[in-house]
Coordinates of C-alpha atoms and ligand atoms in Angstrom, one line a residue:
X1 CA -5.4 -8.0 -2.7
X2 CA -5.3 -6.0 0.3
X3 CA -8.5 -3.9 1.6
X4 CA -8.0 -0.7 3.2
X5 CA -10.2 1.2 4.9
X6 CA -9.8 5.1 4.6
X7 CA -12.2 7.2 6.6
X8 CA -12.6 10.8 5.7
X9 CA -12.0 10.1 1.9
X10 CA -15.0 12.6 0.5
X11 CA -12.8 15.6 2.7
X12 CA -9.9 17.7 1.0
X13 CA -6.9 16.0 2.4
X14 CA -9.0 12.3 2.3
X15 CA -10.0 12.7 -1.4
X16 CA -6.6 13.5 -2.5
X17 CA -5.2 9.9 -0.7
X18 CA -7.9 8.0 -1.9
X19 CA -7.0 9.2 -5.6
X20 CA -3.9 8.2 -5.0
X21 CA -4.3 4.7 -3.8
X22 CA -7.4 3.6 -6.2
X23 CA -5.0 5.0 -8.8
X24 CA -1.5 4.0 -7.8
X25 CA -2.6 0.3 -6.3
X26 CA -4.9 -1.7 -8.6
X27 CA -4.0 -4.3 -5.9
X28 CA -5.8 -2.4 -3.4
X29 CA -9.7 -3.0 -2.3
X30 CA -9.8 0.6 -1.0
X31 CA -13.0 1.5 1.0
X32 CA -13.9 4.5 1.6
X33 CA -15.8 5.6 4.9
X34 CA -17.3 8.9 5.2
X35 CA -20.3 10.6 6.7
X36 CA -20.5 13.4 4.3
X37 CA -21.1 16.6 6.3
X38 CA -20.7 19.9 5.1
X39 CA -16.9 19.6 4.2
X40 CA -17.1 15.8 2.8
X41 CA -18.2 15.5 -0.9
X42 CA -18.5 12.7 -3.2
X43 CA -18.3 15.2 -6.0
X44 CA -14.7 15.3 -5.2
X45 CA -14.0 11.6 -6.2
X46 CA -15.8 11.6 -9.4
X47 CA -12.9 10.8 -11.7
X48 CA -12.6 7.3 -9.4
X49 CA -16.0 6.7 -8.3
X50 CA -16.4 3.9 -11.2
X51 CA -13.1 2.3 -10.4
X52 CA -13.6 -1.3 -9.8
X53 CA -10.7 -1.1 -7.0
X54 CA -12.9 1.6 -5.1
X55 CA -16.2 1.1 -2.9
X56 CA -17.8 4.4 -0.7
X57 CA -19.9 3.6 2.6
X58 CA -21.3 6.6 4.1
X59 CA -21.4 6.3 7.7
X60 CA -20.3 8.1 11.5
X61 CA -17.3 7.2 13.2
X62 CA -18.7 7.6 16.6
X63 CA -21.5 4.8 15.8
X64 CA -19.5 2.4 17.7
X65 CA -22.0 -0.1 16.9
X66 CA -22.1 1.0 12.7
X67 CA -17.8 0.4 13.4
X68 CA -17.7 -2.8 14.3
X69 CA -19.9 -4.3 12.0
X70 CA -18.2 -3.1 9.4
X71 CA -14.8 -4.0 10.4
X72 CA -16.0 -7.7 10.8
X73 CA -18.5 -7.9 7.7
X74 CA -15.4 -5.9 5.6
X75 CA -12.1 -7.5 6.9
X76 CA -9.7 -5.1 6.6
X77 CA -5.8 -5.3 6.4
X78 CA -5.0 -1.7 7.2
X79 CA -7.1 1.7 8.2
X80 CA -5.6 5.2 7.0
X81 CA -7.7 7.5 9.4
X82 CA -8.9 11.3 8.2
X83 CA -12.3 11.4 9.3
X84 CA -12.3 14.7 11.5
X85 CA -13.6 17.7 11.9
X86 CA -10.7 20.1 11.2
X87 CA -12.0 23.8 11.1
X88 CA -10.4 25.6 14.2
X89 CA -12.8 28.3 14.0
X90 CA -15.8 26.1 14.4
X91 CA -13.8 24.3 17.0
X92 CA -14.2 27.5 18.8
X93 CA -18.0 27.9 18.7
X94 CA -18.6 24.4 19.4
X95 CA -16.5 22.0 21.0
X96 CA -18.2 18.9 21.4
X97 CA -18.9 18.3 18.5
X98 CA -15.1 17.5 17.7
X99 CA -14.7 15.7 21.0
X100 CA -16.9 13.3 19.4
X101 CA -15.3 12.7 16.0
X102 CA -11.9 13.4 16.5
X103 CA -11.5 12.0 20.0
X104 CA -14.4 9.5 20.3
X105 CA -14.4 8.7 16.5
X106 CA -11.3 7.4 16.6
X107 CA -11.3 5.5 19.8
X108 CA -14.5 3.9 18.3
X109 CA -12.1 3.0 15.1
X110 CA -8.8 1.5 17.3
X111 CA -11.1 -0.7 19.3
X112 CA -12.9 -2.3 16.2
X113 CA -9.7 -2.4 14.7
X114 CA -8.2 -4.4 17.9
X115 CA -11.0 -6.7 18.6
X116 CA -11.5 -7.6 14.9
X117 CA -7.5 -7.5 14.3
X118 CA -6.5 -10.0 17.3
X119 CA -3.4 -12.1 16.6
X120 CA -2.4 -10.2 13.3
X121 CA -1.3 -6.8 14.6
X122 CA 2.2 -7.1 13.3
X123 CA 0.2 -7.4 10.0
X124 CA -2.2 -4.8 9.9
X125 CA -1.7 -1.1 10.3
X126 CA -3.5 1.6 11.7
X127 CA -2.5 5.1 10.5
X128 CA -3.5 8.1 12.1
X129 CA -3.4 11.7 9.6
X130 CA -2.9 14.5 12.3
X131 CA -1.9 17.9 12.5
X132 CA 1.2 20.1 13.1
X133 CA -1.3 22.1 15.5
X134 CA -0.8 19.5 18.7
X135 CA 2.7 21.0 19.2
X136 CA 0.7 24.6 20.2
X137 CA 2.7 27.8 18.7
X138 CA 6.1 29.0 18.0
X139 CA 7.9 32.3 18.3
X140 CA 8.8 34.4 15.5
X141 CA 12.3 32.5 15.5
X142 CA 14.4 29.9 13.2
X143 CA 12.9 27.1 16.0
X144 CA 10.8 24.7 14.2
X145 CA 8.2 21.8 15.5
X146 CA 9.9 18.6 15.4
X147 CA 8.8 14.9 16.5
X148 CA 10.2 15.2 20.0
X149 CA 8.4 18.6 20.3
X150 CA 6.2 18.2 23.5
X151 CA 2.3 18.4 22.9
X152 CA 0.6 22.1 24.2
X153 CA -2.2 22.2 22.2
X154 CA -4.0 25.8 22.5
X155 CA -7.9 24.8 20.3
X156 CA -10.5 22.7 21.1
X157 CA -9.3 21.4 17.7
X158 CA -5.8 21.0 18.1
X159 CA -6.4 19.7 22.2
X160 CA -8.8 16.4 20.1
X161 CA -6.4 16.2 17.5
X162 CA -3.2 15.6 20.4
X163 CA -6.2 13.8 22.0
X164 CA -6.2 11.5 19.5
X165 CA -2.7 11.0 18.8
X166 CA -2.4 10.1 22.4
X167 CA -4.8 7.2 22.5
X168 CA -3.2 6.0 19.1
X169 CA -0.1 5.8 20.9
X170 CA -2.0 4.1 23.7
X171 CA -3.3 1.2 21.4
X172 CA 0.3 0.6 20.1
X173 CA 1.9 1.1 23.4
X174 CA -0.6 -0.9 25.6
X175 CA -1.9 -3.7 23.0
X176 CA 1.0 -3.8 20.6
X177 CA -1.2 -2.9 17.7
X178 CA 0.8 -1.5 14.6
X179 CA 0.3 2.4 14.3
X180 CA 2.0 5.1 12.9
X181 CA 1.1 8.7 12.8
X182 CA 2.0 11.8 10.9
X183 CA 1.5 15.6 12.3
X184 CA 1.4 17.7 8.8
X185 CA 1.5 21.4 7.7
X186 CA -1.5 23.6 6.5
X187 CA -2.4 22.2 2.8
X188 CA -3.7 23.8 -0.1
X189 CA -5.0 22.8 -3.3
X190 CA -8.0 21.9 -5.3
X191 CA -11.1 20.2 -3.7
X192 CA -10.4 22.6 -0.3
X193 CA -13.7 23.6 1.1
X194 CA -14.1 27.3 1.1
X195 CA -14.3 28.3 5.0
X196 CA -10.3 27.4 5.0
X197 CA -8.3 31.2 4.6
X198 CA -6.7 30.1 0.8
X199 CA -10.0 28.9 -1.0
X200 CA -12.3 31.4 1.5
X201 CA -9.9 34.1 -0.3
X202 CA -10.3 33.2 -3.8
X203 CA -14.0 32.6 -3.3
X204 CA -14.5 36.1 -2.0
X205 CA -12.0 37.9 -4.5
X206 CA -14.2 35.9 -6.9
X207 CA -17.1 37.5 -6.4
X208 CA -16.0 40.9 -5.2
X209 CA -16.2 40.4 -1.7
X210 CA -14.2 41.6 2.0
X211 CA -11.1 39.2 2.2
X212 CA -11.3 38.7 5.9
X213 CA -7.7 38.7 7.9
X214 CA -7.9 37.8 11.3
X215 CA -6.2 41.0 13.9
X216 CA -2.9 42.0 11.8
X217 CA -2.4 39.4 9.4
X218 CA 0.8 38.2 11.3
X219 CA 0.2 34.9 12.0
X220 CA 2.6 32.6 10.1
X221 CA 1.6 29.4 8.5
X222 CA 3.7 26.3 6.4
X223 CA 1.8 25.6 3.4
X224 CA 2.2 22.1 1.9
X225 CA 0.6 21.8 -1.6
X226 CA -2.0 18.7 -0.6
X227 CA -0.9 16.4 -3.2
X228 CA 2.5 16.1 -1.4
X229 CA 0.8 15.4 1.7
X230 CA -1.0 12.7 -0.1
X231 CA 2.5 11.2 -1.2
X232 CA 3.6 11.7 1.5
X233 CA 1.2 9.2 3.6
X234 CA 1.5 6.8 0.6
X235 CA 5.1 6.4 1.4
X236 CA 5.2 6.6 5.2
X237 CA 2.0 3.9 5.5
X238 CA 4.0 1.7 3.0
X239 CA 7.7 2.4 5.0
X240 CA 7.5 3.7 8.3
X241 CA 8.5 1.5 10.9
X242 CA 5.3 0.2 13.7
X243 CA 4.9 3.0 16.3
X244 CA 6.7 5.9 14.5
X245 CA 5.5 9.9 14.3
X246 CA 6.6 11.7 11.2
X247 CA 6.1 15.5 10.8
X248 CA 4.8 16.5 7.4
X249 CA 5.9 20.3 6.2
X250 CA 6.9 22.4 3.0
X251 CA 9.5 24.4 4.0
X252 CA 7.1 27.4 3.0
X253 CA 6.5 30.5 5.7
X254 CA 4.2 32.7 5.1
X255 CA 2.3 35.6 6.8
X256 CA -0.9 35.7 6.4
X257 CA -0.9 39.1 5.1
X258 CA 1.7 38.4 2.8
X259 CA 0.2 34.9 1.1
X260 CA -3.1 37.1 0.8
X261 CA -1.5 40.0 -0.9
X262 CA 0.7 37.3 -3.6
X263 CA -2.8 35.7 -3.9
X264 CA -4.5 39.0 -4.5
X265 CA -1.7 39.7 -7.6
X266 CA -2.5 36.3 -9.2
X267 CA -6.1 36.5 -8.7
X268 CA -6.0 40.1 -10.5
X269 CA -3.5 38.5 -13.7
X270 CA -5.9 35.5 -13.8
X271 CA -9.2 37.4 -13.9
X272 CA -8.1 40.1 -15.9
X273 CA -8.1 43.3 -13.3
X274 CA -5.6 45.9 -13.3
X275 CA -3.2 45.2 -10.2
X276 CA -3.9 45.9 -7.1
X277 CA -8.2 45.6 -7.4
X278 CA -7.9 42.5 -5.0
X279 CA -6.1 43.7 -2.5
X280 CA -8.4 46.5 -1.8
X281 CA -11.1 43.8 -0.8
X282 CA -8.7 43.0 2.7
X283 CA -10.0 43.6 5.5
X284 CA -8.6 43.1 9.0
X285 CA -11.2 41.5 11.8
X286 CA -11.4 40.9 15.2
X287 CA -8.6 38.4 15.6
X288 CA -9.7 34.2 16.7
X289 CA -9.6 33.6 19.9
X290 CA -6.3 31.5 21.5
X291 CA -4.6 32.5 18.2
X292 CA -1.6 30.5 17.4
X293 CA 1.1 32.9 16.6
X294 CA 3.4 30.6 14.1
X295 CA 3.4 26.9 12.9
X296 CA 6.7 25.6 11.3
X297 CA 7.4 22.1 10.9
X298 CA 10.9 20.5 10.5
X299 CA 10.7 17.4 8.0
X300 CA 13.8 16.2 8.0
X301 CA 13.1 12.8 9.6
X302 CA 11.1 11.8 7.0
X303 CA 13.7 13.2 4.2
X304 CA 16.4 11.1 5.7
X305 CA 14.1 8.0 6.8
X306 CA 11.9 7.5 3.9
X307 CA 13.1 10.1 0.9
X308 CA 9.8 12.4 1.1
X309 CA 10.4 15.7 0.0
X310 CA 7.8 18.4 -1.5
X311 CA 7.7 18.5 -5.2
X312 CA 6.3 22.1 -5.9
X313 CA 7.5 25.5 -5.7
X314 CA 5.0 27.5 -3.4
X315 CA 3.7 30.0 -6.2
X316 CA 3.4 27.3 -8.9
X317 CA 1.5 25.7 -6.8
X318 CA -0.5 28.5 -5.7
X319 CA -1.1 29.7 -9.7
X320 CA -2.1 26.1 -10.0
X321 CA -4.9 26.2 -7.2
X322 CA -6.2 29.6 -8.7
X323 CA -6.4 27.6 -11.8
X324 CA -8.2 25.0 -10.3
X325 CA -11.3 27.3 -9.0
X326 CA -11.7 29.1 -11.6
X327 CA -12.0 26.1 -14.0
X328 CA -14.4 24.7 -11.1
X329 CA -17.5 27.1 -10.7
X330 CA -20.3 24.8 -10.6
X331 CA -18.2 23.1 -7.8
X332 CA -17.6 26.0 -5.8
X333 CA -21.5 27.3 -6.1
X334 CA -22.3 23.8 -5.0
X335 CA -20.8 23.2 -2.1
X336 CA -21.0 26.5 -0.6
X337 CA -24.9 26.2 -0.9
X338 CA -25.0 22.4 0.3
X339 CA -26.3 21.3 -3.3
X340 CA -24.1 18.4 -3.2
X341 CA -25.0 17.1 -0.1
X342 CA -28.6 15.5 -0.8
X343 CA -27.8 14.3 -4.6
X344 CA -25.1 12.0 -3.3
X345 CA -27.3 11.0 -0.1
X346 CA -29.7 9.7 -2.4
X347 CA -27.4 7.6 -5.2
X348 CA -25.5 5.7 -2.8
X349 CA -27.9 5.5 0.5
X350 CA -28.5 1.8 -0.1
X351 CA -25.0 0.9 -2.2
Ligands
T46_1 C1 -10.5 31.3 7.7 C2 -9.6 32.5 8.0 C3 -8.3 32.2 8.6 N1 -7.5 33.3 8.8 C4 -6.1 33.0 9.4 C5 -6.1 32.1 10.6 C6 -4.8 31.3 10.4 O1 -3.8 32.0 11.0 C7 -4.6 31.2 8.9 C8 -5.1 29.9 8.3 O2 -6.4 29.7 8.8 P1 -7.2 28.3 8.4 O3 -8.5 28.4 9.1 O4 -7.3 28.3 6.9 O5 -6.2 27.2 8.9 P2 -5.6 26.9 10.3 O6 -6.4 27.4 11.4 O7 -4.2 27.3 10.3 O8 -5.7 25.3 10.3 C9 -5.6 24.5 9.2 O9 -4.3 23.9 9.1 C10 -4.0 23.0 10.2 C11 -2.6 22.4 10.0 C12 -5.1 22.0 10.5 O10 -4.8 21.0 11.1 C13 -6.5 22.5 10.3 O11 -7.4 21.4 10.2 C14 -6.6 23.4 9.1 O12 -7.9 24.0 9.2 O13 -5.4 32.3 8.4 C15 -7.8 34.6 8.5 O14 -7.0 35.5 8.8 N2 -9.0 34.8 8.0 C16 -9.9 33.8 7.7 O15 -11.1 34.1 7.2

């Protein structure tokens, strides 16, 4: 029986890797750390939540103190780290607050991991979930980010994210503790909170409202359907050799204005409307600040390494996630008012 810690599990990406492990590995004792903010929900676990292979502790990353108890009252084997605040627009406004989780957040998780870890680093892993966004921006080119790309972060997001990767590399580097990262694509899917631009969209179109597009729409993105993503980690936690990067990406370039207007057409066929109503909600606005032009991520490493390759065509997938929402009202009205939040607080403050 192995336990494994996963921090960020109630988040979009983090609640679709802890299905997958309470799920796939009955063997596993998987624990799931999380400090529920805003974009963490334990509404999105529900289908596991009674699993007798799964345990939540809601708690902060940057309580150093909070970290190392629980790293020597828990005893884990391995740490799959998520925990972070990921919204690039919010980076914008304020800073700090993701120099504290993402940067001090997981320095407080390496060195509980290293002091309660010594002598059996070769056995225990420490996996770091990053972004494609460390590598900066590309041009309109063919040239994609690889693993040898060099770091030029351009967002107080993306500059704690490549913070963080650097002081992963420093544990494994300077104390010869077992970590491996991966640097993945924009996801999509269900369980996404809705400030992100696909489920922000949908939300919006929803309910009849401007579909905001940041200056011309031109940016490009790689979209990576999120339960590949989660596969993905599964396989290069359980493969990847101590001290390797792997780059996580779909293959899948899209404008923003272009994925907006396909989403628009299946948003129309799904709800009924004669074509073309949803597009007329776009509306271009002031463009974010230090806007990365393009993101595209060669994944070839990992194909020829470790066999990962995404399973689903972009507009399945994206007919799926449509799908999803609409199924999932109560969901969507819940978490964009916070009603979540304070229900969960109170059934599992003292578990
Ligand atoms: C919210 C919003 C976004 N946009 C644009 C901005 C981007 O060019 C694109 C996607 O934006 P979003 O904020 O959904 O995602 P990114 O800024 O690309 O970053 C995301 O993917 C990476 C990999 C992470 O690591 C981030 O954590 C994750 O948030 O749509 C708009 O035009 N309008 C909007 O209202």
């Amino acid at each position: 029986m192995k336990k494994i810690l996963i921090t960020g599990g109630a988040g979009f990406i983090g609640s679709h890797v802890v299905r997958r492990f309470v799920n796939t590995y009955p063997n596993y004792q998987i624990v799931n750390l999380d400090k529920l903010t805003y974009a963490g929900n334990l509404e999105n676990l529900r289908d596991v939540e009674q699993s007798p292979n799964y345990k939540f502790v809601k708690g902060d990353i940057v309580d150093a103190e909070f970290i190392n108890n629980l790293f020597t009252n828990e005893n884990f084997d391995a740490v799959i780290h998520l925990a972070a605040e990921s919204h690039v627009d919010r980076s914008i406004a304020n800073p700090i607050e993701f120099v504290m989780t993402n940067v001090v957040g997981t320095v407080n998780l390496l060195n509980a991991a290293r002091n309660s870890w010594k002598g059996a680093y070769n056995t225990k892993r420490f996996y770091h979930v990053s972004t494609d966004e460390v590598y900066g921006t590309l041009g309109e080119g063919t040239e994609m980010f690889t693993e040898q790309t060099a770091y030029d972060p351009h967002s107080p997001y993306s500059a704690s994210k490549a913070s963080s990767d650097h002081f992963v590399r420093a544990y494994h580097d300077t104390y010869g503790m077992d970590c491996v990262i991966s640097n993945c694509s924009n996801n999509y899917g269900s369980f996404h909170f809705p400030e992100k631009l696909i489920p922000l969209s949908i939300n919006n179109i929803k309910n009849n409202k401007p579909i905001p597009i940041y200056g011309k729409g031109e940016n490009i993105r790689d979209w990576l359907w999120v339960e590949d993503h989660a596969r993905a980690i599964d396989v290069i936690f359980h493969k990847a050799k101590t001290g390797s990067t792997y780059n996580i990406g779909g293959h899948n370039e899209w404008t923003n204005i272009d994925l907006i207007r396909t989403l628009c057409k299946v948003m129309d066929k799904k709800l009924g409307r004669p074509e073309g109503t949803s597009a007329q909600l776009i509306t271009f606005v002031t463009d974010r600040a230090g806007h990365d032009l393009r993101y595209a991520i060669d994944a070839t490493k990992l194909k020829n390494d470790l066999g990962w390759e995404p399973s689903l065509q972009f507009e399945e997938g994206l007919e799926k996630t449509v799908d999803w929402y609409l199924a999932n009202e109560e969901w969507l009205n819940n978490v964009t008012s916070g009603n979540y939040q304070h229900y969960y607080e109170d059934q599992y403050q003292n578990r």
